[in-house]
PDB file of C-alpha atoms and ligand atoms in Angstrom:
ATOM      1  CA  MET A 961      62.332  34.845  61.591  1.00 90.00           C
ATOM      2  CA  SER A 962      63.624  34.698  65.165  1.00 97.00           C
ATOM      3  CA  VAL A 963      62.659  37.363  67.643  1.00 98.00           C
ATOM      4  CA  LYS A 964      66.284  38.798  67.217  1.00 98.00           C
ATOM      5  CA  GLU A 965      66.043  38.976  63.420  1.00 98.00           C
ATOM      6  CA  ILE A 966      62.457  40.701  63.505  1.00 98.00           C
ATOM      7  CA  LEU A 967      64.045  43.203  66.156  1.00 97.00           C
ATOM      8  CA  GLU A 968      66.967  43.863  63.964  1.00 96.00           C
ATOM      9  CA  LYS A 969      64.863  44.255  60.764  1.00 96.00           C
ATOM     10  CA  ARG A 970      61.877  45.982  62.296  1.00 98.00           C
ATOM     11  CA  ARG A 971      61.338  49.921  61.548  1.00 98.00           C
ATOM     12  CA  SER A 972      58.518  52.314  62.182  1.00 98.00           C
ATOM     13  CA  VAL A 973      56.848  52.677  58.951  1.00 98.00           C
ATOM     14  CA  ARG A 974      54.857  55.824  58.049  1.00 98.00           C
ATOM     15  CA  HIS A 975      53.439  55.246  54.684  1.00 98.00           C
ATOM     16  CA  TYR A 976      51.012  52.294  53.764  1.00 98.00           C
ATOM     17  CA  ASP A 977      48.999  50.892  50.960  1.00 98.00           C
ATOM     18  CA  PRO A 978      45.562  52.294  51.674  1.00 97.00           C
ATOM     19  CA  ASN A 979      43.769  49.343  49.761  1.00 97.00           C
ATOM     20  CA  TYR A 980      45.635  46.487  51.596  1.00 98.00           C
ATOM     21  CA  LYS A 981      43.023  44.774  54.075  1.00 97.00           C
ATOM     22  CA  ILE A 982      44.006  42.736  57.108  1.00 97.00           C
ATOM     23  CA  ASN A 983      41.400  40.253  57.736  1.00 94.00           C
ATOM     24  CA  SER A 984      39.737  40.567  61.159  1.00 96.00           C
ATOM     25  CA  GLU A 985      40.465  36.828  62.130  1.00 98.00           C
ATOM     26  CA  ILE A 986      44.070  37.418  61.503  1.00 98.00           C
ATOM     27  CA  LEU A 987      44.083  40.468  63.775  1.00 98.00           C
ATOM     28  CA  ALA A 988      42.066  38.742  66.536  1.00 98.00           C
ATOM     29  CA  SER A 989      44.727  35.946  66.456  1.00 98.00           C
ATOM     30  CA  LEU A 990      47.683  38.419  66.717  1.00 98.00           C
ATOM     31  CA  ILE A 991      45.891  40.332  69.619  1.00 98.00           C
ATOM     32  CA  LYS A 992      45.052  37.020  71.235  1.00 98.00           C
ATOM     33  CA  SER A 993      48.717  35.978  71.156  1.00 98.00           C
ATOM     34  CA  ALA A 994      49.686  39.591  72.539  1.00 98.00           C
ATOM     35  CA  SER A 995      47.392  39.203  75.258  1.00 98.00           C
ATOM     36  CA  LYS A 996      49.492  36.197  76.466  1.00 98.00           C
ATOM     37  CA  SER A 997      52.146  38.850  77.480  1.00 98.00           C
ATOM     38  CA  PRO A 998      53.152  39.305  80.921  1.00 98.00           C
ATOM     39  CA  ASN A 999      50.808  41.668  82.941  1.00 98.00           C
ATOM     40  CA  GLY A1000      50.759  42.675  86.637  1.00 98.00           C
ATOM     41  CA  ASN A1001      48.938  40.151  88.718  1.00 98.00           C
ATOM     42  CA  ASN A1002      47.261  38.846  85.578  1.00 98.00           C
ATOM     43  CA  ILE A1003      44.559  41.346  85.950  1.00 98.00           C
ATOM     44  CA  GLN A1004      44.514  41.766  82.258  1.00 98.00           C
ATOM     45  CA  ALA A1005      43.738  45.498  81.973  1.00 98.00           C
ATOM     46  CA  THR A1006      44.711  46.045  78.386  1.00 98.00           C
ATOM     47  CA  ARG A1007      42.092  46.938  75.761  1.00 99.00           C
ATOM     48  CA  TYR A1008      42.312  47.137  72.014  1.00 98.00           C
ATOM     49  CA  LEU A1009      40.130  49.674  70.381  1.00 98.00           C
ATOM     50  CA  VAL A1010      40.161  48.720  66.584  1.00 98.00           C
ATOM     51  CA  ILE A1011      39.044  51.732  64.376  1.00 98.00           C
ATOM     52  CA  ASP A1012      37.828  50.416  61.166  1.00 94.00           C
ATOM     53  CA  ASP A1013      35.053  53.143  60.379  1.00 96.00           C
ATOM     54  CA  PRO A1014      36.501  55.114  57.514  1.00 96.00           C
ATOM     55  CA  HIS A1015      34.635  58.288  58.770  1.00 97.00           C
ATOM     56  CA  LEU A1016      36.286  57.938  62.211  1.00 97.00           C
ATOM     57  CA  ARG A1017      39.771  57.308  60.693  1.00 98.00           C
ATOM     58  CA  ASP A1018      39.131  60.674  58.686  1.00 97.00           C
ATOM     59  CA  SER A1019      38.289  62.380  61.963  1.00 98.00           C
ATOM     60  CA  LEU A1020      41.350  61.068  63.675  1.00 98.00           C
ATOM     61  CA  LEU A1021      43.759  62.336  61.168  1.00 98.00           C
ATOM     62  CA  PRO A1022      43.635  66.050  62.659  1.00 98.00           C
ATOM     63  CA  VAL A1023      43.728  64.344  66.248  1.00 98.00           C
ATOM     64  CA  ALA A1024      47.079  62.708  65.186  1.00 98.00           C
ATOM     65  CA  PHE A1025      48.548  65.878  63.613  1.00 98.00           C
ATOM     66  CA  ASN A1026      47.978  64.782  60.187  1.00 98.00           C
ATOM     67  CA  GLN A1027      50.025  61.547  60.351  1.00 98.00           C
ATOM     68  CA  GLN A1028      48.691  59.699  57.297  1.00 97.00           C
ATOM     69  CA  GLN A1029      49.319  56.270  58.795  1.00 97.00           C
ATOM     70  CA  VAL A1030      46.211  56.912  60.870  1.00 98.00           C
ATOM     71  CA  LYS A1031      44.132  56.871  57.816  1.00 97.00           C
ATOM     72  CA  GLU A1032      46.137  54.742  55.491  1.00 98.00           C
ATOM     73  CA  ALA A1033      47.356  51.882  57.460  1.00 98.00           C
ATOM     74  CA  SER A1034      44.930  48.570  57.202  1.00 98.00           C
ATOM     75  CA  VAL A1035      44.404  48.606  60.990  1.00 97.00           C
ATOM     76  CA  LEU A1036      44.382  51.359  63.550  1.00 98.00           C
ATOM     77  CA  ILE A1037      44.162  50.291  67.178  1.00 98.00           C
ATOM     78  CA  VAL A1038      43.982  52.598  70.154  1.00 99.00           C
ATOM     79  CA  ILE A1039      45.610  50.740  73.241  1.00 99.00           C
ATOM     80  CA  LEU A1040      43.719  51.557  76.316  1.00 99.00           C
ATOM     81  CA  GLY A1041      44.156  50.448  80.005  1.00 98.00           C
ATOM     82  CA  ASP A1042      41.109  49.892  81.942  1.00 98.00           C
ATOM     83  CA  TYR A1043      40.941  51.167  85.460  1.00 98.00           C
ATOM     84  CA  GLN A1044      37.975  48.793  86.284  1.00 98.00           C
ATOM     85  CA  ALA A1045      40.517  45.772  86.124  1.00 98.00           C
ATOM     86  CA  PHE A1046      41.987  47.016  89.593  1.00 98.00           C
ATOM     87  CA  GLU A1047      38.550  46.431  91.215  1.00 98.00           C
ATOM     88  CA  LYS A1048      38.236  43.525  93.731  1.00 98.00           C
ATOM     89  CA  GLU A1049      35.510  41.766  91.888  1.00 98.00           C
ATOM     90  CA  ASN A1050      37.680  41.385  88.600  1.00 98.00           C
ATOM     91  CA  ILE A1051      40.727  40.135  90.585  1.00 98.00           C
ATOM     92  CA  ILE A1052      38.894  37.369  92.329  1.00 98.00           C
ATOM     93  CA  LYS A1053      37.050  36.304  89.090  1.00 98.00           C
ATOM     94  CA  ILE A1054      40.206  35.913  87.328  1.00 98.00           C
ATOM     95  CA  HIS A1055      42.017  33.901  90.038  1.00 98.00           C
ATOM     96  CA  GLU A1056      38.862  31.800  90.581  1.00 98.00           C
ATOM     97  CA  GLU A1057      39.023  31.136  86.745  1.00 98.00           C
ATOM     98  CA  GLY A1058      42.550  29.874  87.003  1.00 97.00           C
ATOM     99  CA  PHE A1059      41.480  27.702  90.026  1.00 98.00           C
ATOM    100  CA  GLN A1060      38.558  26.338  88.120  1.00 98.00           C
ATOM    101  CA  LYS A1061      40.707  25.396  85.183  1.00 98.00           C
ATOM    102  CA  GLY A1062      43.042  23.409  87.612  1.00 98.00           C
ATOM    103  CA  PHE A1063      45.977  25.823  87.084  1.00 98.00           C
ATOM    104  CA  PHE A1064      46.573  26.252  90.910  1.00 97.00           C
ATOM    105  CA  ASP A1065      44.950  25.072  94.102  1.00 98.00           C
ATOM    106  CA  GLU A1066      42.608  26.955  96.532  1.00 98.00           C
ATOM    107  CA  SER A1067      45.413  28.373  98.663  1.00 98.00           C
ATOM    108  CA  LEU A1068      47.179  29.736  95.696  1.00 98.00           C
ATOM    109  CA  ARG A1069      44.135  31.146  94.310  1.00 98.00           C
ATOM    110  CA  ASP A1070      43.435  32.998  97.567  1.00 98.00           C
ATOM    111  CA  TYR A1071      47.130  33.962  98.309  1.00 98.00           C
ATOM    112  CA  LEU A1072      47.351  35.524  94.457  1.00 98.00           C
ATOM    113  CA  ALA A1073      44.032  37.328  94.835  1.00 98.00           C
ATOM    114  CA  SER A1074      44.634  38.781  98.163  1.00 98.00           C
ATOM    115  CA  ALA A1075      48.198  39.960  97.258  1.00 98.00           C
ATOM    116  CA  ALA A1076      46.714  41.655  94.134  1.00 98.00           C
ATOM    117  CA  ILE A1077      44.020  43.461  95.916  1.00 98.00           C
ATOM    118  CA  HIS A1078      46.547  44.696  98.516  1.00 98.00           C
ATOM    119  CA  TYR A1079      49.033  45.789  96.025  1.00 98.00           C
ATOM    120  CA  TYR A1080      46.436  48.149  94.235  1.00 98.00           C
ATOM    121  CA  GLU A1081      44.094  49.240  97.299  1.00 96.00           C
ATOM    122  CA  ASN A1082      46.073  52.395  98.083  1.00 94.00           C
ATOM    123  CA  LYS A1083      47.461  53.419  94.844  1.00 98.00           C
ATOM    124  CA  SER A1084      46.512  56.771  93.389  1.00 98.00           C
ATOM    125  CA  LYS A1085      45.188  57.276  90.040  1.00 97.00           C
ATOM    126  CA  GLU A1086      48.615  58.495  88.686  1.00 98.00           C
ATOM    127  CA  ASP A1087      50.120  55.162  90.088  1.00 98.00           C
ATOM    128  CA  LEU A1088      47.523  53.131  88.558  1.00 98.00           C
ATOM    129  CA  ALA A1089      48.069  54.932  85.270  1.00 98.00           C
ATOM    130  CA  ILE A1090      51.592  53.566  85.598  1.00 98.00           C
ATOM    131  CA  GLU A1091      50.501  50.166  86.046  1.00 98.00           C
ATOM    132  CA  LEU A1092      48.152  50.189  83.073  1.00 98.00           C
ATOM    133  CA  THR A1093      50.928  51.752  80.933  1.00 99.00           C
ATOM    134  CA  ARG A1094      53.417  49.172  81.887  1.00 98.00           C
ATOM    135  CA  ASP A1095      50.999  46.362  80.958  1.00 98.00           C
ATOM    136  CA  ALA A1096      49.870  47.828  77.913  1.00 98.00           C
ATOM    137  CA  SER A1097      53.405  48.606  76.723  1.00 98.00           C
ATOM    138  CA  LEU A1098      54.585  44.946  77.004  1.00 98.00           C
ATOM    139  CA  ALA A1099      51.393  44.012  75.089  1.00 98.00           C
ATOM    140  CA  SER A1100      51.866  46.385  72.545  1.00 99.00           C
ATOM    141  CA  MET A1101      55.584  45.470  71.776  1.00 98.00           C
ATOM    142  CA  SER A1102      54.244  41.888  71.608  1.00 98.00           C
ATOM    143  CA  LEU A1103      51.839  42.810  69.136  1.00 98.00           C
ATOM    144  CA  LEU A1104      54.465  44.566  66.899  1.00 98.00           C
ATOM    145  CA  LEU A1105      56.605  41.539  66.967  1.00 98.00           C
ATOM    146  CA  LEU A1106      53.624  39.390  66.036  1.00 98.00           C
ATOM    147  CA  ALA A1107      52.487  41.626  63.310  1.00 98.00           C
ATOM    148  CA  ASN A1108      55.990  41.884  61.692  1.00 98.00           C
ATOM    149  CA  GLU A1109      56.369  38.229  62.029  1.00 98.00           C
ATOM    150  CA  ALA A1110      53.364  37.776  60.085  1.00 98.00           C
ATOM    151  CA  GLY A1111      54.738  40.160  57.198  1.00 98.00           C
ATOM    152  CA  PHE A1112      53.256  43.366  58.211  1.00 98.00           C
ATOM    153  CA  ASP A1113      54.612  46.849  59.031  1.00 98.00           C
ATOM    154  CA  THR A1114      53.819  48.790  62.145  1.00 98.00           C
ATOM    155  CA  ILE A1115      54.298  51.925  63.968  1.00 98.00           C
ATOM    156  CA  THR A1116      53.378  53.046  67.687  1.00 98.00           C
ATOM    157  CA  MET A1117      52.417  56.584  67.894  1.00 98.00           C
ATOM    158  CA  SER A1118      51.966  58.849  70.930  1.00 98.00           C
ATOM    159  CA  GLY A1119      51.713  61.915  68.696  1.00 98.00           C
ATOM    160  CA  TYR A1120      48.091  62.752  69.110  1.00 98.00           C
ATOM    161  CA  ASP A1121      45.906  64.893  71.210  1.00 98.00           C
ATOM    162  CA  SER A1122      44.513  62.956  74.052  1.00 98.00           C
ATOM    163  CA  LYS A1123      41.577  65.131  74.856  1.00 98.00           C
ATOM    164  CA  HIS A1124      40.618  65.288  71.138  1.00 98.00           C
ATOM    165  CA  LEU A1125      40.998  61.549  70.718  1.00 98.00           C
ATOM    166  CA  ARG A1126      38.835  60.933  73.582  1.00 98.00           C
ATOM    167  CA  SER A1127      36.124  63.211  72.491  1.00 98.00           C
ATOM    168  CA  VAL A1128      35.976  61.876  68.951  1.00 98.00           C
ATOM    169  CA  LEU A1129      35.995  58.231  70.043  1.00 98.00           C
ATOM    170  CA  ASP A1130      33.796  58.880  73.179  1.00 98.00           C
ATOM    171  CA  ILE A1131      36.112  57.206  75.510  1.00 98.00           C
ATOM    172  CA  SER A1132      35.051  57.465  79.246  1.00 98.00           C
ATOM    173  CA  GLU A1133      37.107  58.175  82.322  1.00 98.00           C
ATOM    174  CA  ARG A1134      37.126  54.321  82.776  1.00 98.00           C
ATOM    175  CA  TYR A1135      39.946  54.091  80.247  1.00 98.00           C
ATOM    176  CA  LEU A1136      43.637  55.563  79.867  1.00 99.00           C
ATOM    177  CA  ASP A1137      44.478  56.163  76.265  1.00 99.00           C
ATOM    178  CA  ILE A1138      48.103  54.895  76.000  1.00 98.00           C
ATOM    179  CA  MET A1139      49.147  54.628  72.429  1.00 98.00           C
ATOM    180  CA  LEU A1140      47.981  54.151  68.843  1.00 98.00           C
ATOM    181  CA  ILE A1141      49.380  51.379  66.758  1.00 98.00           C
ATOM    182  CA  ALA A1142      48.930  51.124  63.081  1.00 98.00           C
ATOM    183  CA  ILE A1143      49.587  47.969  61.157  1.00 98.00           C
ATOM    184  CA  GLY A1144      49.324  47.277  57.412  1.00 98.00           C
ATOM    185  CA  LYS A1145      51.579  46.985  54.175  1.00 98.00           C
ATOM    186  CA  GLY A1146      54.166  49.620  53.975  1.00 98.00           C
ATOM    187  CA  ILE A1147      54.667  51.129  50.577  1.00 98.00           C
ATOM    188  CA  LYS A1148      57.821  53.113  51.818  1.00 97.00           C
ATOM    189  CA  ASN A1149      60.682  51.694  54.186  1.00 96.00           C
ATOM    190  CA  GLY A1150      60.886  53.331  57.624  1.00 96.00           C
ATOM    191  CA  HIS A1151      64.200  55.278  57.717  1.00 96.00           C
ATOM    192  CA  LYS A1152      67.077  53.721  59.633  1.00 96.00           C
ATOM    193  CA  THR A1153      67.665  54.874  63.050  1.00 97.00           C
ATOM    194  CA  VAL A1154      70.766  54.824  65.334  1.00 97.00           C
ATOM    195  CA  ARG A1155      70.871  53.251  68.856  1.00 97.00           C
ATOM    196  CA  HIS A1156      73.303  54.311  71.559  1.00 98.00           C
ATOM    197  CA  ASP A1157      76.255  52.238  72.195  1.00 98.00           C
ATOM    198  CA  ILE A1158      75.606  49.464  74.504  1.00 97.00           C
ATOM    199  CA  ASN A1159      77.912  50.686  77.057  1.00 96.00           C
ATOM    200  CA  LYS A1160      76.017  54.163  77.209  1.00 97.00           C
ATOM    201  CA  VAL A1161      72.997  52.235  78.411  1.00 98.00           C
ATOM    202  CA  ILE A1162      74.217  49.366  80.697  1.00 98.00           C
ATOM    203  CA  TYR A1163      75.219  50.163  84.189  1.00 98.00           C
ATOM    204  CA  LYS A1164      76.381  47.807  86.940  1.00 97.00           C
ATOM    205  CA  ASN A1165      75.224  48.144  90.381  1.00 98.00           C
ATOM    206  CA  LYS A1166      74.908  52.007  90.366  1.00 98.00           C
ATOM    207  CA  ILE A1167      73.669  54.645  87.982  1.00 96.00           C
ATOM    208  CA  ASP A1168      75.139  58.169  88.088  1.00 89.00           C
TER     209      ASP A1168
HETATM  210  C1  FMN B 997      55.596  55.463  72.568  1.00 77.11           C
HETATM  211  C2  FMN B 997      56.001  55.646  70.909  1.00 77.11           C
HETATM  212  C3  FMN B 997      55.304  56.814  70.508  1.00 77.11           C
HETATM  213  C4  FMN B 997      55.825  57.116  69.044  1.00 77.11           C
HETATM  214  N1  FMN B 997      55.008  58.187  68.356  1.00 77.11           N
HETATM  215  C5  FMN B 997      55.319  58.341  67.362  1.00 77.11           C
HETATM  216  C6  FMN B 997      54.459  59.261  66.622  1.00 77.11           C
HETATM  217  O1  FMN B 997      53.553  59.799  66.928  1.00 77.11           O
HETATM  218  N2  FMN B 997      54.719  59.516  65.166  1.00 77.11           N
HETATM  219  C7  FMN B 997      55.913  58.925  64.600  1.00 77.11           C
HETATM  220  O2  FMN B 997      56.122  59.044  63.300  1.00 77.11           O
HETATM  221  N3  FMN B 997      56.653  57.992  65.326  1.00 77.11           N
HETATM  222  C8  FMN B 997      56.533  57.588  66.608  1.00 77.11           C
HETATM  223  N4  FMN B 997      57.214  56.732  67.315  1.00 77.11           N
HETATM  224  C9  FMN B 997      58.255  56.017  66.422  1.00 77.11           C
HETATM  225  C10 FMN B 997      59.424  56.422  66.978  1.00 77.11           C
HETATM  226  O3  FMN B 997      59.684  57.598  66.448  1.00 77.11           O
HETATM  227  C11 FMN B 997      60.437  55.310  66.447  1.00 77.11           C
HETATM  228  O4  FMN B 997      60.308  54.270  67.069  1.00 77.11           O
HETATM  229  C12 FMN B 997      61.960  55.781  66.651  1.00 77.11           C
HETATM  230  O5  FMN B 997      62.444  56.915  66.092  1.00 77.11           O
HETATM  231  C13 FMN B 997      62.971  54.540  66.413  1.00 77.11           C
HETATM  232  O6  FMN B 997      62.708  54.117  65.237  1.00 77.11           O
HETATM  233  P1  FMN B 997      62.325  52.719  64.889  1.00 77.11           P
HETATM  234  O7  FMN B 997      60.937  52.300  65.435  1.00 77.11           O
HETATM  235  O8  FMN B 997      62.255  52.656  63.197  1.00 77.11           O
HETATM  236  O9  FMN B 997      63.336  51.816  65.170  1.00 77.11           O
HETATM  237  C14 FMN B 997      56.784  56.452  68.526  1.00 77.11           C
HETATM  238  C15 FMN B 997      57.391  55.305  69.119  1.00 77.11           C
HETATM  239  C16 FMN B 997      57.287  54.999  70.323  1.00 77.11           C
HETATM  240  C17 FMN B 997      57.679  53.863  71.283  1.00 77.11           C
END
């Protein structure tokens, strides 16, 4: 299936076969490919917290306002952004790795690393949260496309209580919780949804 075909066919699926299991190597390979998504300065801040403990899945049900997919989908992933990725040491390490692999020379290594360090150094926590959300959103969409291509159904969810989720999963301040993604075998098609006419969403040169 082409990307266009997947996009035309994909729907958010809310009812899953609770007995279907996706094997962890397949999941890891989907996440590996999703992690090739573009991300700001290649600081690679997106984390995938896979929840496979049935007790935790039960505890997350009320956190996500009883959305059954939290419990019934084969895989539940909490998409997180790692604030530590903005630290100078991480930025230098990643660019050094690219240099060591021969992907660029010393001068490009130093230029990229210093440009990234300057880009983040004076940003507020709110601005950094936006950076984490941008990167994680692109990776999340890639993961959805890959999972659909592999024959699974998916849904993204922001319908959960962030404080409650963080406390149940003991997520520290180091991470921003961005969304939940459920992946599995659907047992009921997602309902069809409309989209705006294309002329309503494309503007040229100026938006009013
Ligand atoms: C960031 C985000 C959060 C969402 N949260 C929920 C959610 O908590 N529960 C839910 O049933 N659907 C959720 N959705 C799914 C949307 O309702 C759905 O994508 C939209 O209605 C379009 O339908 P489609 O995905 O089937 O094309 C979410 C989608 C996105 C992108």
